Coordinates of C-alpha atoms in Angstrom, one line a residue:
M25 CA 118.4 85.7 71.6
S26 CA 115.7 83.1 71.7
G27 CA 114.6 81.8 68.3
Q28 CA 110.9 82.0 69.2
S29 CA 108.5 82.8 66.3
L30 CA 106.9 86.3 66.4
L31 CA 103.6 86.8 68.1
V32 CA 100.3 87.1 66.3
P33 CA 97.0 88.3 67.8
G34 CA 94.9 85.6 69.5
E35 CA 91.2 85.3 70.2
L36 CA 89.6 87.5 72.9
S37 CA 87.3 85.9 75.5
P38 CA 84.1 87.7 76.5
T39 CA 84.4 90.8 78.7
R40 CA 84.7 89.9 82.4
S41 CA 82.0 91.3 84.7
V42 CA 82.7 93.3 87.8
P43 CA 80.3 93.2 90.8
G44 CA 77.9 96.1 90.8
N45 CA 78.9 97.2 94.3
I46 CA 82.5 98.0 93.2
R47 CA 83.0 101.6 92.4
R48 CA 83.9 102.3 88.8
P49 CA 86.4 105.0 87.6
E50 CA 84.6 107.8 85.9
Y51 CA 86.0 106.9 82.5
V52 CA 84.2 103.5 82.3
G53 CA 81.7 103.6 79.4
K54 CA 83.2 106.8 78.0
P55 CA 85.6 107.1 75.1
A56 CA 88.2 108.9 77.2
P57 CA 88.8 110.0 80.8
T58 CA 88.0 113.5 82.0
P59 CA 91.3 115.5 82.0
Y60 CA 92.9 115.8 85.5
T61 CA 93.1 119.4 86.7
G62 CA 94.2 118.8 90.3
P63 CA 97.6 119.0 92.0
E64 CA 100.5 116.5 91.5
A65 CA 101.2 116.6 95.2
Q66 CA 98.6 114.7 97.1
T67 CA 97.1 114.9 100.6
P68 CA 98.0 112.4 103.3
E69 CA 94.5 110.9 103.0
T70 CA 94.9 110.3 99.2
I71 CA 98.4 108.8 99.7
E72 CA 97.0 106.4 102.3
A73 CA 94.2 105.4 99.9
M74 CA 96.9 104.8 97.2
R75 CA 98.8 102.5 99.6
V76 CA 95.7 100.3 99.7
A77 CA 95.2 100.4 95.9
G78 CA 98.9 99.8 95.3
R79 CA 99.0 96.8 97.7
I80 CA 96.0 95.2 96.0
A81 CA 97.5 95.8 92.5
A82 CA 100.8 94.2 93.7
R83 CA 99.1 91.2 95.2
A84 CA 96.9 90.7 92.1
M85 CA 100.0 90.7 89.9
E86 CA 101.7 88.2 92.2
E87 CA 98.7 85.9 92.1
A88 CA 98.6 86.0 88.3
A89 CA 102.4 85.5 88.1
K90 CA 102.1 82.2 90.1
L91 CA 100.3 80.7 87.1
I92 CA 103.0 81.7 84.5
A93 CA 104.3 78.5 82.8
P94 CA 104.5 77.1 79.3
G95 CA 101.1 76.1 78.1
V96 CA 99.2 78.8 80.0
T97 CA 97.3 81.5 78.0
T98 CA 97.5 85.2 78.7
D99 CA 93.7 85.2 79.1
E100 CA 94.1 82.8 82.1
L101 CA 96.5 85.3 83.7
D102 CA 93.9 88.1 83.1
K103 CA 91.2 86.0 84.9
V104 CA 93.4 85.5 88.0
A105 CA 94.2 89.2 88.3
H106 CA 90.6 90.2 87.6
D107 CA 89.2 87.9 90.2
Y108 CA 91.7 88.9 92.8
M109 CA 91.0 92.6 92.4
C110 CA 87.2 92.1 92.4
D111 CA 87.4 89.8 95.4
H112 CA 89.2 92.6 97.3
G113 CA 86.7 95.3 96.3
A114 CA 88.9 96.9 93.6
Y115 CA 88.1 97.7 90.0
P116 CA 90.6 96.6 87.4
S117 CA 91.7 100.1 86.1
T118 CA 92.5 99.0 82.6
L119 CA 89.0 97.4 82.0
G120 CA 87.2 99.9 79.8
Y121 CA 90.0 102.5 79.9
R122 CA 89.8 104.1 76.5
G123 CA 88.0 100.9 75.4
F124 CA 90.8 98.5 76.6
P125 CA 89.0 95.1 76.8
K126 CA 90.8 93.4 79.7
S127 CA 91.8 93.7 83.3
L128 CA 95.6 93.8 82.9
C129 CA 98.2 94.0 80.1
T130 CA 100.2 91.0 79.1
S131 CA 103.2 91.9 76.9
V132 CA 105.2 88.9 75.6
N133 CA 108.7 89.0 74.1
E134 CA 108.8 91.8 71.5
V135 CA 105.7 93.5 72.9
I136 CA 106.8 96.7 74.6
C137 CA 103.5 97.4 76.4
H138 CA 99.7 97.2 76.3
G139 CA 99.5 93.7 75.1
I140 CA 95.9 92.4 75.3
P141 CA 95.3 89.1 77.1
D142 CA 93.8 86.6 74.7
S143 CA 94.2 82.9 73.6
T144 CA 98.0 83.3 73.2
V145 CA 99.8 80.4 74.8
L146 CA 103.0 81.1 76.7
R147 CA 105.9 79.0 75.4
D148 CA 109.0 77.7 77.1
G149 CA 111.7 80.5 76.7
D150 CA 109.2 83.4 76.5
I151 CA 109.3 86.5 78.7
V152 CA 106.0 88.1 79.7
N153 CA 105.2 91.4 81.4
L154 CA 102.2 91.7 83.6
D155 CA 100.9 95.3 84.1
V156 CA 98.2 95.5 86.8
T157 CA 96.4 98.6 88.1
A158 CA 93.7 98.6 90.8
Y159 CA 91.2 101.3 91.5
I160 CA 89.7 101.5 95.0
G161 CA 88.9 104.3 97.4
G162 CA 88.8 106.7 94.5
V163 CA 92.5 106.2 93.5
H164 CA 94.7 104.0 91.4
G165 CA 97.8 101.9 92.2
D166 CA 99.8 100.8 89.1
N167 CA 102.7 98.3 88.8
N168 CA 104.2 95.8 86.4
A169 CA 107.0 93.3 86.2
T170 CA 108.5 91.0 83.6
Y171 CA 108.7 87.2 84.3
L172 CA 110.6 84.3 82.7
V173 CA 108.6 81.4 81.2
G174 CA 110.4 78.2 81.7
D175 CA 114.0 78.0 80.4
V176 CA 114.9 81.4 79.1
D177 CA 118.1 82.3 77.2
E178 CA 120.8 84.2 78.9
E179 CA 120.4 87.4 76.8
S180 CA 116.7 87.7 77.7
R181 CA 117.4 86.8 81.3
L182 CA 120.0 89.5 81.6
L183 CA 117.7 92.1 79.9
V184 CA 115.0 91.3 82.5
E185 CA 117.4 91.5 85.4
R186 CA 118.9 94.8 84.2
T187 CA 115.6 96.4 83.5
R188 CA 114.6 95.7 87.1
E189 CA 117.9 97.2 88.3
S190 CA 117.3 100.3 86.2
L191 CA 114.0 100.9 88.0
D192 CA 115.7 100.4 91.4
R193 CA 118.4 102.9 90.5
A194 CA 115.8 105.4 89.2
I195 CA 113.7 105.2 92.4
K196 CA 116.9 105.9 94.5
A197 CA 117.5 109.0 92.4
V198 CA 114.1 110.6 93.3
K199 CA 114.7 113.5 95.7
P200 CA 112.8 116.7 96.4
G201 CA 114.3 119.6 94.5
R202 CA 115.6 117.6 91.6
Q203 CA 114.1 117.8 88.2
I204 CA 112.1 114.9 86.8
N205 CA 114.8 114.3 84.1
I206 CA 117.1 112.8 86.7
I207 CA 115.0 109.7 86.5
G208 CA 115.5 109.2 82.8
R209 CA 119.2 110.2 83.0
V210 CA 119.8 107.4 85.5
I211 CA 117.9 104.8 83.5
E212 CA 119.4 105.7 80.1
S213 CA 123.0 105.9 81.4
Y214 CA 122.7 102.4 82.9
A215 CA 121.0 100.9 79.8
K216 CA 123.7 102.3 77.6
R217 CA 126.3 100.2 79.3
F218 CA 124.7 97.1 77.7
G219 CA 123.7 98.6 74.4
Y220 CA 120.0 98.5 75.2
G221 CA 117.4 100.7 73.6
V222 CA 115.4 102.9 75.9
V223 CA 111.8 103.4 74.8
R224 CA 111.0 107.1 74.5
D225 CA 107.3 107.3 73.4
F226 CA 105.8 105.4 76.3
T227 CA 106.5 106.8 79.7
G228 CA 105.8 106.9 83.4
H229 CA 103.0 109.2 84.5
G230 CA 101.4 111.0 87.4
I231 CA 98.7 108.9 89.1
N232 CA 96.2 109.6 91.9
S233 CA 92.4 109.8 91.5
S234 CA 93.4 110.0 87.8
F235 CA 94.9 106.9 86.1
H236 CA 97.2 109.3 84.1
S237 CA 97.3 112.8 85.5
G238 CA 99.2 114.5 82.6
L239 CA 102.6 114.5 84.4
I240 CA 105.1 112.7 82.2
I241 CA 108.1 110.7 83.5
P242 CA 110.5 110.0 80.6
H243 CA 112.9 107.1 80.9
Y244 CA 115.6 108.8 78.8
D245 CA 117.4 112.1 79.6
S246 CA 114.8 114.5 78.2
P247 CA 115.7 118.2 78.3
H248 CA 112.0 119.0 78.5
A249 CA 111.4 117.1 81.8
T250 CA 112.2 120.1 84.0
T251 CA 109.3 119.8 86.5
V252 CA 110.8 119.9 90.0
I253 CA 110.1 116.9 92.2
Q254 CA 108.2 117.9 95.4
P255 CA 107.1 116.0 98.5
G256 CA 103.7 114.4 98.1
M257 CA 103.9 114.0 94.3
T258 CA 102.7 110.6 93.2
F259 CA 103.8 109.0 89.9
T260 CA 105.0 105.8 88.2
I261 CA 108.5 105.0 87.0
E262 CA 108.3 102.1 84.4
P263 CA 111.4 101.8 82.3
M264 CA 111.1 99.8 79.0
L265 CA 114.4 98.5 77.7
T266 CA 115.0 96.7 74.5
L267 CA 117.7 94.4 72.9
G268 CA 117.6 96.6 69.8
T269 CA 115.9 99.8 68.7
H270 CA 113.6 102.0 70.8
E271 CA 111.4 102.5 67.7
Y272 CA 108.1 100.6 67.6
D273 CA 105.1 99.5 65.5
M274 CA 101.5 99.3 66.6
W275 CA 99.2 96.4 65.9
D276 CA 95.8 97.0 64.3
D277 CA 94.1 96.6 67.7
G278 CA 95.4 100.1 68.5
W279 CA 97.0 98.9 71.7
T280 CA 99.7 96.3 71.3
V281 CA 103.1 98.1 70.8
V282 CA 106.0 96.0 69.4
T283 CA 109.6 96.8 68.8
K284 CA 110.2 97.8 65.2
D285 CA 113.0 95.2 64.8
R286 CA 110.9 92.6 66.8
K287 CA 113.7 92.2 69.3
R288 CA 112.8 91.5 72.9
T289 CA 111.9 94.1 75.5
A290 CA 111.3 94.2 79.3
Q291 CA 109.7 96.5 81.7
F292 CA 109.2 97.1 85.4
E293 CA 107.0 99.6 87.3
H294 CA 106.2 100.9 90.7
T295 CA 103.9 103.7 91.9
L296 CA 105.7 106.1 94.2
V297 CA 105.1 109.0 96.5
V298 CA 107.8 111.5 97.1
T299 CA 108.8 111.9 100.7
E300 CA 111.0 114.6 102.4
S301 CA 114.1 112.5 101.8
G302 CA 113.3 110.3 98.7
A303 CA 110.5 108.1 97.5
E304 CA 108.3 105.5 99.1
I305 CA 107.0 102.6 96.9
L306 CA 103.2 102.3 97.1
T307 CA 103.0 99.1 95.1
L308 CA 104.5 96.6 97.5
P309 CA 102.6 93.4 98.3

């Protein structure tokens, strides 16, 4: 594994503004969102709106990823994604969600998820996950991917490649009538081939007009994930695989989650809608 030094918190830039004409999610300015009480299966109208939100989120992530290089700060990536979403009439879903201060998550090396963009400078050999969610038309679209920064060691490169493959395999396993735990079973069985840890405490989730509906999508074979998959359900799959333990520590900021052994971790995510025969990805650029 790369011999990079461990991350430390950087300095936050001022909160970015969102044009007043862009609709805010209901949780902005509140300590927590209102719990979702609607169905997990969505109407065709909601699904079409989620295609729009998903496309914007995917393109915003692509635009930010173009900037990834040694010497670039994670705050600069945040600005690109923020500006892209606002320019296309979308609100960055993470901005103000339970007090999160930025418009995407940037999780570098040992950060499992929810890294806050700041003055941290990307280094040659790092890996960085961008997690972007857009809110437009009253719905959210959520995606993430892990990128290589410069010349990355083989162990890290394979981790990234195989985490992407685990997501692809899990998406193919989604079929109406199966239980949700098929998703985690597929991911965990693939990850075990390589001795990877599979993060258990952070999961995929239902998504629609609510950022997190309450539906949980584990990435390991959970005996409790017995909800039956039905056409029209919308949720994310976002496996987080590690080079070591699945256990974690939380930074004092209350958001940044790092592997307990500080070994590297990668993640990929799409928002999906269940069809009559499988799953359609809603977060394609």
